[in-house]
Structures are given as structure tokens and as C-alpha cells.
CSV table of C-alpha atoms in Angstrom, one decimal:
chain,number,residue,atom,x,y,z
A,1,MET,CA,-22.2,106.7,234.8
A,2,THR,CA,-23.2,108.1,231.6
A,3,LEU,CA,-21.2,108.9,228.2
A,4,LEU,CA,-20.4,112.3,230.0
A,5,ASP,CA,-19.0,111.0,232.9
A,6,VAL,CA,-15.7,109.8,230.4
A,7,PRO,CA,-13.9,112.5,230.2
A,8,PRO,CA,-12.4,112.1,225.9
A,9,LEU,CA,-16.2,111.7,225.3
A,10,ARG,CA,-17.4,114.6,227.3
A,11,SER,CA,-14.8,116.6,225.7
A,12,LEU,CA,-15.3,115.0,222.2
A,13,LEU,CA,-19.8,116.1,223.2
A,14,LEU,CA,-19.1,119.7,224.3
A,15,VAL,CA,-17.0,120.6,221.4
A,16,ALA,CA,-19.0,119.0,218.6
A,17,VAL,CA,-23.1,119.2,219.8
A,18,PRO,CA,-22.7,123.7,219.1
A,19,CYS,CA,-21.1,122.9,215.5
A,20,VAL,CA,-23.5,120.6,214.5
A,21,THR,CA,-26.7,123.0,216.1
A,22,ALA,CA,-25.4,126.0,215.3
A,23,ALA,CA,-23.7,124.5,210.6
A,24,PRO,CA,-25.9,126.4,208.5
A,25,THR,CA,-28.3,123.4,206.2
A,26,LEU,CA,-27.1,123.2,202.5
A,27,ALA,CA,-29.5,125.0,201.1
A,28,GLN,CA,-28.4,128.0,203.3
A,29,GLU,CA,-24.7,127.4,202.1
A,30,VAL,CA,-25.7,126.3,198.2
A,31,VAL,CA,-28.8,129.0,197.6
A,32,PRO,CA,-27.9,132.4,196.9
A,33,ASP,CA,-29.1,135.4,199.4
A,34,THR,CA,-31.2,136.5,196.5
A,35,THR,CA,-34.8,137.3,195.6
A,36,ALA,CA,-34.9,133.6,193.5
A,37,GLY,CA,-32.8,132.5,195.8
A,38,ARG,CA,-34.6,132.8,198.7
A,39,VAL,CA,-38.2,131.7,196.0
A,40,ALA,CA,-36.0,128.9,195.4
A,41,SER,CA,-35.4,128.1,199.0
A,42,ALA,CA,-38.6,128.6,200.0
A,43,TRP,CA,-40.8,126.6,197.4
A,44,ILE,CA,-37.7,123.5,198.3
A,45,GLU,CA,-38.4,123.5,201.8
A,46,ALA,CA,-42.7,123.6,201.6
A,47,PHE,CA,-41.9,120.5,198.7
A,48,ASN,CA,-39.4,118.8,201.6
A,49,ALA,CA,-42.1,119.2,203.7
A,50,GLY,CA,-44.6,117.3,201.7
A,51,ASP,CA,-48.0,118.1,203.3
A,52,ARG,CA,-50.5,120.4,201.5
A,53,GLU,CA,-50.3,123.4,203.8
A,54,SER,CA,-46.6,123.8,203.6
A,55,MET,CA,-46.9,123.8,199.8
A,56,LEU,CA,-50.1,126.4,200.2
A,57,ALA,CA,-49.0,128.6,202.0
A,58,PHE,CA,-45.4,129.2,199.3
A,59,VAL,CA,-48.5,129.2,196.8
A,60,ARG,CA,-50.0,132.2,198.8
A,61,ALA,CA,-46.4,134.1,199.6
A,62,HIS,CA,-45.0,133.7,196.4
A,63,ARG,CA,-47.8,132.9,193.6
A,64,THR,CA,-50.3,135.8,191.3
A,65,PRO,CA,-53.6,135.3,192.9
A,66,GLU,CA,-54.4,132.8,188.9
A,67,LYS,CA,-51.9,130.5,190.4
A,68,VAL,CA,-53.2,130.7,194.0
A,69,ALA,CA,-57.2,129.7,192.6
A,70,GLU,CA,-55.7,127.0,190.1
A,71,PHE,CA,-54.2,125.3,193.2
A,72,ASP,CA,-56.0,122.2,193.6
A,73,ALA,CA,-55.7,122.0,190.6
A,74,SER,CA,-52.1,121.3,190.8
A,75,TRP,CA,-51.7,119.7,194.0
A,76,GLY,CA,-51.9,116.0,192.4
A,77,GLN,CA,-49.1,116.6,190.3
A,78,LEU,CA,-46.3,117.8,192.9
A,79,GLN,CA,-47.6,114.9,195.2
A,80,GLY,CA,-46.6,112.6,192.5
A,81,ALA,CA,-43.2,114.1,192.6
A,82,ARG,CA,-42.2,114.7,195.6
A,83,ARG,CA,-44.2,110.6,196.0
A,84,MET,CA,-41.3,110.3,192.9
A,85,LEU,CA,-38.4,112.0,194.0
A,86,GLY,CA,-38.6,112.4,197.5
A,87,THR,CA,-36.6,114.7,199.3
A,88,LEU,CA,-34.6,117.6,197.6
A,89,THR,CA,-30.9,118.2,198.7
A,90,PRO,CA,-29.4,121.7,197.3
A,91,LEU,CA,-25.8,120.7,195.4
A,92,SER,CA,-24.8,124.0,193.7
A,93,ALA,CA,-26.9,126.9,192.0
A,94,SER,CA,-26.5,129.4,189.4
A,95,ALA,CA,-28.3,132.5,188.0
A,96,ALA,CA,-29.0,133.7,184.3
A,97,GLY,CA,-31.2,136.8,184.2
A,98,ASP,CA,-34.1,136.7,185.9
A,99,SER,CA,-33.8,132.4,186.4
A,100,LEU,CA,-31.9,130.4,189.3
A,101,THR,CA,-31.7,127.0,188.4
A,102,VAL,CA,-31.1,124.3,191.9
A,103,ILE,CA,-29.4,121.1,191.4
A,104,ALA,CA,-30.3,118.7,193.7
A,105,ASP,CA,-29.7,115.7,195.2
A,106,VAL,CA,-33.5,113.1,195.1
A,107,GLU,CA,-34.0,111.4,197.7
A,108,ASN,CA,-35.3,108.3,196.4
A,109,LEU,CA,-33.5,108.0,193.0
A,110,PRO,CA,-29.7,107.6,191.7
A,111,ILE,CA,-29.8,110.6,189.6
A,112,GLU,CA,-30.0,114.9,190.7
A,113,PHE,CA,-32.5,116.7,188.9
A,114,ALA,CA,-32.6,120.6,187.7
A,115,VAL,CA,-34.9,123.3,188.6
A,116,ARG,CA,-35.1,125.9,187.3
A,117,PHE,CA,-36.7,128.9,188.8
A,118,GLN,CA,-38.2,132.3,186.9
A,119,VAL,CA,-39.4,135.3,189.9
A,120,ASP,CA,-40.6,138.0,188.6
A,121,GLU,CA,-37.5,140.5,189.0
A,122,GLN,CA,-40.5,143.4,190.0
A,123,PRO,CA,-41.9,142.8,193.6
A,124,PRO,CA,-43.5,141.4,194.9
A,125,HIS,CA,-40.9,139.4,193.4
A,126,HIS,CA,-44.1,136.3,192.0
A,127,LEU,CA,-42.8,133.0,191.4
A,128,LEU,CA,-43.3,133.5,187.1
A,129,SER,CA,-42.1,129.4,186.9
A,130,MET,CA,-40.9,126.6,188.0
A,131,GLU,CA,-39.4,123.9,186.5
A,132,MET,CA,-37.9,119.9,187.4
A,133,ARG,CA,-35.5,117.8,184.7
A,134,PRO,CA,-33.4,115.2,185.6
A,135,ALA,CA,-29.8,117.6,185.5
A,136,GLY,CA,-27.8,117.7,182.3
A,137,SER,CA,-31.4,115.8,180.2
A,138,ALA,CA,-33.2,116.9,177.7
A,139,ALA,CA,-35.8,115.0,179.3
A,140,PRO,CA,-38.9,116.3,179.6
A,141,ALA,CA,-39.7,119.5,182.1
A,142,LEU,CA,-42.1,118.1,185.7
A,143,GLU,CA,-43.8,122.0,186.1
């Protein structure tokens, strides 16, 4: 006998499994579907992946050629931030002009972080700057 042979559990599994697999991610629900929102979501996805290849792919797609050339020099700082914070889970987002601020829960600390993305409004919509700091804090930003 398996769990699917028990009628109440079979009904629960048949209803619950499609709901879980079809649900959008929290980032998709929180971050707006705008140019800045798509760039922010792509950065969060690359940051959460935690590997050099994912972040380099993001930089090639969303940064200027100068920033691509500087990637190796900045990778160590990004790695350190990723180890310290863990993954980011977006909780809210607010836009102002060409910038978008995402408030995110961080995996390894009992605080939330604000991540501000400034995106060029003109195609190809490069990420111009990004800074992270504890939410509601005047602490120096991690750039």
C-alpha cells in the first residue's frame, strides 16, 4: 500500500501538487515586470545561484563593456557578500524614476536588506549601479 492508495491522501496530493508546481516564485510576485524589475530579478537570480558563471552571464547581459572587463576584480567582493548574506528572498519593491529598491530577507542574518538598482532607461537598459545595505539603515552600502 502506498500513500496514493489512501483515499484522503490521494485527493490531497492530487490537489496540492499542481498548485505547488504552478505557483509563481516570490520574486515574480514582488518585483514588478518593468525594465528595472527584470534587471533586478536577473541580478537576484544570479546572486542566489552563488557561482561565478551565473553572475558573469548577468554582467555580460546587463552591464556596460567596461564593467564586464572589471568583473574579475569585483567577483571576490560579490562572493564575500553572498557568503555573508546567503540567498535573497524579495519581500517588497518600490520604484522611483530609473531606480528600483527591493527589500529582501537574507538567508544567513536576522535582518532585511535593501537592494537599490539604477537601470538606464534607454536600450539596452544597462544596470548603472547597484547597492546593498541593511534596510532602514544609514550604514555604508555594499556596491
